[in-house]
Short mmCIF file of N, CA and C in Angstrom, two decimals:
data_model
loop_
_atom_site.label_atom_id
_atom_site.label_comp_id
_atom_site.label_asym_id
_atom_site.label_seq_id
_atom_site.Cartn_x
_atom_site.Cartn_y
_atom_site.Cartn_z
N UNK A 1 0.85 -0.97 0.13
CA UNK A 1 -0.18 -0.12 -0.27
C UNK A 1 0.97 1.41 0.45
N UNK A 2 0.91 1.96 -0.92
CA UNK A 2 1.57 3.20 -0.82
C UNK A 2 1.12 4.33 0.18
N UNK A 3 2.26 5.14 0.31
CA UNK A 3 1.46 5.83 0.88
C UNK A 3 1.10 7.68 1.03
N UNK A 4 0.16 8.20 1.60
CA UNK A 4 -0.80 9.28 1.14
C UNK A 4 0.50 10.35 0.76
N UNK A 5 -0.22 10.88 -0.80
CA UNK A 5 0.36 11.91 -1.00
C UNK A 5 0.09 13.07 -0.52
N UNK A 6 1.13 14.44 0.29
CA UNK A 6 1.02 15.02 1.15
C UNK A 6 0.35 16.16 -0.05
N UNK A 7 -0.38 17.15 0.17
CA UNK A 7 -1.23 18.04 -0.56
C UNK A 7 -0.46 19.62 -0.44
N UNK A 8 0.05 20.08 -1.42
CA UNK A 8 0.53 21.23 -1.66
C UNK A 8 -0.36 22.49 -0.86
N UNK A 9 0.61 22.99 -0.19
CA UNK A 9 0.11 24.76 0.53
C UNK A 9 -0.50 25.96 -0.51
N UNK A 10 -1.99 25.82 -0.33
CA UNK A 10 -2.46 27.09 -1.82
C UNK A 10 -1.74 28.01 -0.98
N UNK A 11 -1.93 29.32 -2.27
CA UNK A 11 -0.90 30.30 -1.88
C UNK A 11 -1.43 31.22 -1.40
N UNK A 12 -0.66 32.71 -0.64
CA UNK A 12 -1.98 33.50 0.27
C UNK A 12 -3.26 33.67 0.02
N UNK A 13 -3.23 34.54 -1.59
CA UNK A 13 -4.17 35.04 -2.05
C UNK A 13 -5.11 34.18 -2.12
N UNK A 14 -5.19 32.71 -2.33
CA UNK A 14 -5.99 31.51 -2.93
C UNK A 14 -6.93 31.62 -1.03
N UNK A 15 -5.85 30.90 -0.51
CA UNK A 15 -6.42 30.85 0.95
C UNK A 15 -7.27 32.08 1.16
N UNK A 16 -6.87 33.10 1.15
CA UNK A 16 -7.70 34.29 2.11
C UNK A 16 -9.37 34.44 1.64
N UNK A 17 -8.75 34.16 0.05
CA UNK A 17 -10.19 34.29 -1.17
C UNK A 17 -11.46 33.39 -0.19
N UNK A 18 -10.46 32.22 -0.01
CA UNK A 18 -11.19 31.09 0.46
C UNK A 18 -12.18 31.17 1.51
N UNK A 19 -11.18 31.54 3.03
CA UNK A 19 -11.49 32.19 3.77
C UNK A 19 -13.00 33.10 3.65
N UNK A 20 -12.86 34.22 3.04
CA UNK A 20 -13.71 35.26 2.58
C UNK A 20 -15.47 34.69 2.29
N UNK A 21 -14.82 33.44 1.11
CA UNK A 21 -16.13 32.79 0.65
C UNK A 21 -16.67 31.77 1.49
N UNK A 22 -16.09 31.29 2.44
CA UNK A 22 -16.72 30.40 3.79
C UNK A 22 -17.73 31.37 4.92
N UNK A 23 -16.67 32.79 4.74
CA UNK A 23 -17.50 33.78 5.94
C UNK A 23 -18.98 34.08 4.99
N UNK A 24 -18.80 34.41 3.57
CA UNK A 24 -19.78 34.86 3.31
C UNK A 24 -20.64 33.81 3.15
N UNK A 25 -20.68 32.34 2.63
CA UNK A 25 -21.50 31.65 3.06
C UNK A 25 -21.70 31.35 4.13
N UNK A 26 -21.36 31.24 5.28
CA UNK A 26 -22.25 31.26 6.59
C UNK A 26 -23.15 32.35 6.84
N UNK A 27 -22.39 33.47 6.74
CA UNK A 27 -23.72 34.90 6.71
C UNK A 27 -24.88 34.59 6.09
N UNK A 28 -24.81 34.04 5.12
CA UNK A 28 -26.26 33.75 3.76
C UNK A 28 -26.86 33.10 4.29
N UNK A 29 -26.39 31.48 4.87
CA UNK A 29 -27.18 30.89 6.28
C UNK A 29 -27.29 30.98 7.17
N UNK A 30 -26.55 32.32 7.56
CA UNK A 30 -27.64 32.40 8.76
C UNK A 30 -29.01 33.78 8.11
N UNK A 31 -28.57 34.29 7.17
CA UNK A 31 -29.70 35.28 6.88
C UNK A 31 -30.84 34.05 5.95
N UNK A 32 -30.66 32.41 5.50
CA UNK A 32 -31.67 32.25 4.89
C UNK A 32 -32.33 31.21 6.61
N UNK A 33 -31.71 31.19 7.30
CA UNK A 33 -32.66 30.31 8.84
C UNK A 33 -33.46 31.75 9.17
N UNK A 34 -32.69 32.98 9.74
CA UNK A 34 -33.85 34.21 9.79
C UNK A 34 -34.92 34.35 9.26
N UNK A 35 -34.62 34.45 7.82
CA UNK A 35 -35.52 34.58 7.29
C UNK A 35 -37.11 33.67 6.80
N UNK A 36 -36.77 32.32 7.22
CA UNK A 36 -37.25 31.35 7.54
C UNK A 36 -38.18 31.26 8.65
N UNK A 37 -37.13 31.75 10.07
CA UNK A 37 -37.92 32.18 11.20
C UNK A 37 -38.85 33.11 11.73
N UNK A 38 -38.21 33.99 10.15
CA UNK A 38 -39.34 35.67 10.50
C UNK A 38 -40.25 35.10 9.50
N UNK A 39 -40.65 34.65 8.84
CA UNK A 39 -41.59 33.90 8.26
C UNK A 39 -42.21 33.32 8.46
N UNK A 40 -42.19 32.15 9.83
CA UNK A 40 -43.11 31.39 10.24
C UNK A 40 -43.95 32.31 11.40
N UNK A 41 -43.28 33.52 11.93
CA UNK A 41 -43.44 34.45 13.47
C UNK A 41 -43.96 35.12 12.20
N UNK A 42 -44.45 35.74 11.20
CA UNK A 42 -44.90 36.80 10.75
C UNK A 42 -43.79 37.92 11.63
N UNK A 43 -42.78 38.32 11.58
CA UNK A 43 -42.45 39.45 12.14
C UNK A 43 -41.42 40.56 11.02
N UNK A 44 -41.59 41.98 11.10
CA UNK A 44 -40.82 42.52 10.53
C UNK A 44 -39.14 41.82 9.68
N UNK A 45 -39.21 40.99 10.73
CA UNK A 45 -37.93 40.89 10.17
C UNK A 45 -37.60 40.21 8.90
N UNK A 46 -38.83 39.86 8.28
CA UNK A 46 -38.55 39.05 7.35
C UNK A 46 -38.26 39.81 5.79
N UNK A 47 -38.31 41.38 5.77
CA UNK A 47 -37.80 41.95 4.60
C UNK A 47 -36.54 42.20 4.65
N UNK A 48 -35.78 42.50 5.92
CA UNK A 48 -34.18 42.99 6.07
C UNK A 48 -33.56 41.46 5.78
N UNK A 49 -33.71 40.98 5.84
CA UNK A 49 -33.11 39.01 6.60
C UNK A 49 -32.85 38.68 4.47
N UNK A 50 -34.34 38.91 4.13
CA UNK A 50 -34.45 38.83 2.72
C UNK A 50 -33.45 39.41 1.94
N UNK A 51 -33.65 40.72 2.22
CA UNK A 51 -32.63 41.32 1.44
C UNK A 51 -31.36 41.10 1.96
N UNK A 52 -31.00 40.74 3.02
CA UNK A 52 -29.46 40.07 3.55
C UNK A 52 -28.96 38.72 2.25
N UNK A 53 -29.91 37.70 2.91
CA UNK A 53 -29.78 36.72 1.78
C UNK A 53 -29.79 37.05 0.07
N UNK A 54 -30.19 37.86 -0.19
CA UNK A 54 -29.93 38.35 -1.42
C UNK A 54 -28.51 38.40 -1.43
N UNK A 55 -27.98 39.80 -1.03
CA UNK A 55 -26.68 39.82 -0.92
C UNK A 55 -25.81 39.48 -0.61
N UNK A 56 -26.03 38.15 0.31
CA UNK A 56 -25.20 36.94 0.35
C UNK A 56 -25.03 35.97 -0.74
N UNK A 57 -26.05 35.88 -1.15
CA UNK A 57 -25.84 34.94 -2.74
C UNK A 57 -24.83 35.84 -3.73
N UNK A 58 -25.02 37.29 -3.67
CA UNK A 58 -24.61 37.79 -4.49
C UNK A 58 -22.98 37.21 -4.09
N UNK A 59 -23.12 38.41 -2.69
CA UNK A 59 -21.64 38.14 -2.40
C UNK A 59 -20.29 36.53 -2.65
N UNK A 60 -21.53 35.69 -2.19
CA UNK A 60 -20.85 34.10 -2.10
C UNK A 60 -20.53 34.00 -4.04
N UNK A 61 -20.83 34.14 -4.28
CA UNK A 61 -20.82 34.21 -6.08
C UNK A 61 -19.74 34.97 -6.23
N UNK A 62 -19.56 36.12 -5.85
CA UNK A 62 -18.38 37.22 -6.26
C UNK A 62 -17.29 36.22 -5.79
N UNK A 63 -17.33 35.50 -4.25
CA UNK A 63 -15.76 34.71 -3.51
C UNK A 63 -15.81 33.40 -4.88
N UNK A 64 -16.65 33.05 -4.69
CA UNK A 64 -16.27 31.74 -5.43
C UNK A 64 -15.31 32.12 -6.98
N UNK A 65 -16.12 33.50 -7.92
CA UNK A 65 -15.24 33.67 -8.60
C UNK A 65 -13.89 34.48 -8.34
N UNK A 66 -13.79 34.84 -7.34
CA UNK A 66 -12.20 35.20 -6.78
C UNK A 66 -11.21 34.48 -6.69
N UNK A 67 -11.94 33.29 -5.96
CA UNK A 67 -10.92 31.99 -5.66
C UNK A 67 -11.17 31.30 -7.25
N UNK A 68 -11.40 31.31 -7.97
CA UNK A 68 -10.87 30.88 -9.03
C UNK A 68 -9.42 31.71 -10.16
N UNK A 69 -10.67 33.25 -10.30
CA UNK A 69 -9.42 34.25 -10.71
C UNK A 69 -7.82 33.77 -9.81
N UNK A 70 -8.08 33.66 -8.53
CA UNK A 70 -6.75 34.00 -7.89
C UNK A 70 -6.11 32.49 -7.77
N UNK A 71 -6.78 31.23 -8.07
CA UNK A 71 -5.78 30.21 -8.42
C UNK A 71 -5.40 30.09 -9.90
N UNK A 72 -5.77 30.87 -10.99
CA UNK A 72 -5.51 30.87 -11.69
C UNK A 72 -3.79 32.22 -12.58
N UNK A 73 -4.64 32.78 -11.06
CA UNK A 73 -3.42 33.94 -11.34
C UNK A 73 -1.79 33.38 -10.68
N UNK A 74 -2.24 32.62 -9.68
CA UNK A 74 -1.08 31.81 -8.93
C UNK A 74 -0.24 31.06 -9.29
N UNK A 75 -1.29 30.39 -10.36
CA UNK A 75 -0.70 29.01 -11.28
C UNK A 75 0.20 29.70 -12.27
N UNK A 76 -0.72 30.90 -12.85
CA UNK A 76 0.14 31.29 -14.36
C UNK A 76 1.86 32.31 -13.59
N UNK A 77 1.53 32.84 -12.22
CA UNK A 77 2.96 32.99 -11.26
C UNK A 77 3.83 31.63 -11.08
N UNK A 78 3.53 30.42 -10.78
CA UNK A 78 4.14 29.42 -10.52
C UNK A 78 4.87 28.90 -11.64
N UNK A 79 3.90 28.67 -12.41
CA UNK A 79 4.33 28.12 -13.88
C UNK A 79 5.69 29.47 -14.94
N UNK A 80 5.85 30.80 -14.45
CA UNK A 80 6.72 31.67 -14.72
C UNK A 80 6.64 31.65 -16.67
N UNK A 81 7.20 32.87 -16.52
CA UNK A 81 6.84 33.21 -17.92
C UNK A 81 7.66 32.51 -19.12
N UNK A 82 6.64 32.70 -20.76
CA UNK A 82 7.19 31.70 -21.91
C UNK A 82 7.14 30.08 -21.38
N UNK A 83 6.29 29.94 -20.53
CA UNK A 83 6.70 28.10 -20.54
C UNK A 83 5.26 27.53 -21.61
N UNK A 84 5.67 27.44 -21.90
CA UNK A 84 4.68 26.33 -23.24
C UNK A 84 3.77 25.02 -22.74
N UNK A 85 4.13 24.55 -21.94
CA UNK A 85 3.36 23.29 -21.08
C UNK A 85 2.31 24.12 -19.94
N UNK A 86 1.07 23.72 -19.50
CA UNK A 86 0.41 24.20 -18.47
C UNK A 86 1.26 23.90 -16.95
N UNK A 87 1.49 22.49 -17.07
CA UNK A 87 1.84 22.02 -15.75
C UNK A 87 3.81 22.23 -15.85
N UNK A 88 4.37 23.07 -16.46
CA UNK A 88 5.74 23.05 -16.93
C UNK A 88 6.48 23.63 -15.34
N UNK A 89 5.92 23.88 -14.50
CA UNK A 89 6.82 24.68 -12.98
C UNK A 89 5.70 23.87 -12.47
N UNK A 90 5.33 22.53 -12.09
CA UNK A 90 4.80 21.82 -11.30
C UNK A 90 5.53 21.19 -10.37
N UNK A 91 7.08 21.03 -11.09
CA UNK A 91 7.76 20.03 -10.18
C UNK A 91 9.31 20.45 -10.74
N UNK A 92 10.04 19.99 -9.94
CA UNK A 92 11.48 20.44 -9.70
C UNK A 92 11.75 20.14 -10.97
N UNK A 93 12.77 20.62 -11.43
CA UNK A 93 13.76 20.33 -12.80
C UNK A 93 14.55 19.92 -12.99
N UNK A 94 14.53 19.06 -13.74
CA UNK A 94 15.41 17.39 -14.10
C UNK A 94 16.20 17.89 -13.93
N UNK A 95 17.75 16.65 -13.43
CA UNK A 95 18.84 17.04 -13.49
C UNK A 95 19.26 17.30 -15.06
N UNK A 96 20.62 18.07 -15.00
CA UNK A 96 21.24 17.82 -16.86
C UNK A 96 21.68 16.59 -17.11
N UNK A 97 21.53 16.59 -18.21
CA UNK A 97 21.77 15.28 -18.56
C UNK A 97 23.40 14.70 -18.70
N UNK A 98 24.07 13.86 -18.45
CA UNK A 98 25.27 13.74 -18.48
C UNK A 98 25.87 13.67 -19.78
N UNK A 99 27.33 14.55 -19.97
CA UNK A 99 27.94 14.98 -21.53
C UNK A 99 28.21 13.08 -21.44
N UNK A 100 27.70 12.80 -23.12
CA UNK A 100 28.39 11.79 -23.76
C UNK A 100 29.78 11.47 -23.64
N UNK A 101 30.66 10.41 -23.73
CA UNK A 101 31.69 10.76 -24.19
C UNK A 101 32.12 10.42 -25.66
N UNK A 102 32.98 11.23 -26.31
CA UNK A 102 33.76 11.68 -27.42
C UNK A 102 34.15 9.60 -27.78
N UNK A 103 33.86 9.74 -29.36
CA UNK A 103 34.40 8.03 -29.76
C UNK A 103 36.11 8.62 -29.71
N UNK A 104 36.57 7.04 -29.75
CA UNK A 104 37.54 7.28 -29.25
C UNK A 104 38.74 6.88 -30.85
N UNK A 105 39.43 7.21 -31.51
CA UNK A 105 39.84 7.59 -32.57
C UNK A 105 40.19 6.10 -32.84
N UNK A 106 39.89 5.76 -33.89
CA UNK A 106 40.35 4.21 -34.86
C UNK A 106 39.26 3.66 -34.03
N UNK A 107 38.16 4.15 -33.36
CA UNK A 107 37.19 2.54 -32.80
C UNK A 107 36.30 3.01 -33.91
N UNK A 108 35.22 1.53 -33.85
CA UNK A 108 33.73 1.53 -34.81
C UNK A 108 32.92 2.46 -34.07
N UNK A 109 32.32 3.08 -34.78
CA UNK A 109 31.14 3.73 -34.33
C UNK A 109 29.74 2.00 -33.65
N UNK A 110 29.18 2.98 -32.94
CA UNK A 110 27.89 1.85 -31.92
C UNK A 110 26.79 1.60 -33.37
N UNK A 111 26.85 0.22 -33.24
CA UNK A 111 25.51 -0.49 -34.44
C UNK A 111 24.69 0.33 -34.24
N UNK A 112 24.04 0.88 -33.59
CA UNK A 112 22.90 1.71 -33.50
C UNK A 112 22.62 2.83 -34.41
N UNK A 113 24.03 3.81 -34.26
CA UNK A 113 24.57 4.96 -35.58
C UNK A 113 24.64 4.94 -36.87
N UNK A 114 23.72 5.72 -37.31
CA UNK A 114 23.86 5.60 -39.19
C UNK A 114 24.00 7.58 -39.01
N UNK A 115 25.14 7.23 -39.95
CA UNK A 115 25.40 8.58 -40.82
C UNK A 115 24.16 9.04 -41.08
N UNK A 116 23.90 10.96 -40.99
CA UNK A 116 23.13 11.48 -41.79
C UNK A 116 22.92 10.91 -43.26
N UNK A 117 21.68 10.78 -43.55
CA UNK A 117 21.87 10.62 -45.55
C UNK A 117 20.92 11.89 -46.00
N UNK A 118 21.51 12.69 -47.21
CA UNK A 118 20.65 13.50 -47.39
C UNK A 118 19.67 12.96 -48.69
N UNK A 119 18.36 13.71 -49.09
CA UNK A 119 17.46 12.65 -49.96
C UNK A 119 18.46 13.40 -51.43
N UNK A 120 17.91 11.94 -52.15
CA UNK A 120 18.24 11.84 -53.45
C UNK A 120 17.32 12.07 -54.16
N UNK A 121 17.51 13.74 -55.08
CA UNK A 121 16.50 14.89 -55.54
C UNK A 121 17.36 14.96 -56.76
N UNK A 122 16.12 14.56 -57.72
CA UNK A 122 17.00 14.50 -59.75
C UNK A 122 17.48 15.83 -59.57
N UNK A 123 18.34 16.43 -60.24
CA UNK A 123 19.06 17.52 -60.46
C UNK A 123 17.93 18.27 -61.65
N UNK A 124 17.97 19.17 -61.86
CA UNK A 124 17.48 20.36 -62.60
C UNK A 124 17.45 19.74 -63.84
N UNK A 125 16.99 19.71 -64.51
CA UNK A 125 17.59 19.71 -65.81
C UNK A 125 17.35 20.45 -67.11
N UNK A 126 18.03 20.34 -68.64
CA UNK A 126 17.76 21.42 -69.39
C UNK A 126 16.40 20.54 -69.92
N UNK A 127 15.68 22.00 -70.90
CA UNK A 127 14.70 21.64 -71.83
C UNK A 127 14.75 20.48 -72.43
N UNK A 128 15.89 20.31 -72.79
CA UNK A 128 15.92 18.88 -74.07
C UNK A 128 15.59 17.59 -73.48
N UNK A 129 16.40 17.65 -72.11
CA UNK A 129 15.49 16.29 -71.39
C UNK A 129 14.27 16.22 -71.54
N UNK A 130 13.49 15.65 -71.95
CA UNK A 130 12.43 15.41 -71.15
C UNK A 130 11.88 14.52 -70.26
N UNK A 131 11.95 13.14 -70.49
CA UNK A 131 11.27 12.09 -68.95
C UNK A 131 12.95 12.04 -68.16
N UNK A 132 11.86 11.93 -67.01
CA UNK A 132 12.67 11.85 -65.61
C UNK A 132 12.20 11.03 -64.88
N UNK A 133 13.71 9.97 -64.29
CA UNK A 133 13.15 8.82 -62.84
C UNK A 133 12.90 10.09 -61.72
N UNK A 134 12.02 9.58 -61.10
CA UNK A 134 11.46 10.33 -59.35
C UNK A 134 12.05 9.42 -59.02
N UNK A 135 12.60 9.45 -57.05
CA UNK A 135 12.86 8.76 -56.82
C UNK A 135 11.50 7.94 -56.06
N UNK A 136 10.32 8.29 -56.42
CA UNK A 136 9.33 7.15 -55.81
C UNK A 136 8.96 6.26 -56.85
N UNK A 137 10.10 6.24 -57.97
CA UNK A 137 9.97 5.00 -59.06
C UNK A 137 9.10 5.66 -60.01
N UNK A 138 8.54 6.49 -60.51
CA UNK A 138 7.99 6.85 -61.46
C UNK A 138 7.96 7.48 -62.59
N UNK A 139 7.83 7.63 -63.85
CA UNK A 139 8.44 8.73 -64.87
C UNK A 139 7.83 10.00 -64.85
N UNK A 140 7.98 10.99 -64.72
CA UNK A 140 7.28 12.13 -65.00
C UNK A 140 8.01 13.48 -66.14
N UNK A 141 7.47 14.00 -66.41
CA UNK A 141 8.06 14.48 -67.57
C UNK A 141 7.98 16.24 -67.25
N UNK A 142 9.30 17.17 -67.39
CA UNK A 142 9.55 17.98 -67.13
C UNK A 142 9.66 19.09 -67.78
N UNK A 143 8.28 19.90 -67.52
CA UNK A 143 8.16 20.91 -68.58
C UNK A 143 9.05 22.04 -68.55
#
């Protein structure tokens, strides 16, 4: 059985946005309870409680949006500029590769080594030579 992974700590601005969202949600829930109890009792507190609940819903949505935006900003800050991959900055940089030793003079190259080959293309011909053979095997006429 593998050991559980530790979660990374949230950046400060994301944590503070999450705390604001929880506080706003809790005040909204308190407003819902007060509005419900005031409606059962027929009290005048129902109208202010409903207004507080509406503002609380708006504030909670605003805080949730703030969490999403601050998470994106923190992720971009962690990635750094000119990063091609979205998760490029999420892991520690790998160690540089060890340099390959130079081949010894007089030794044969390894079996897996093949020298680069240039493609064989037909040379441009003059107008008098019409048919020519192309690398694909077919005959074409040069105009």
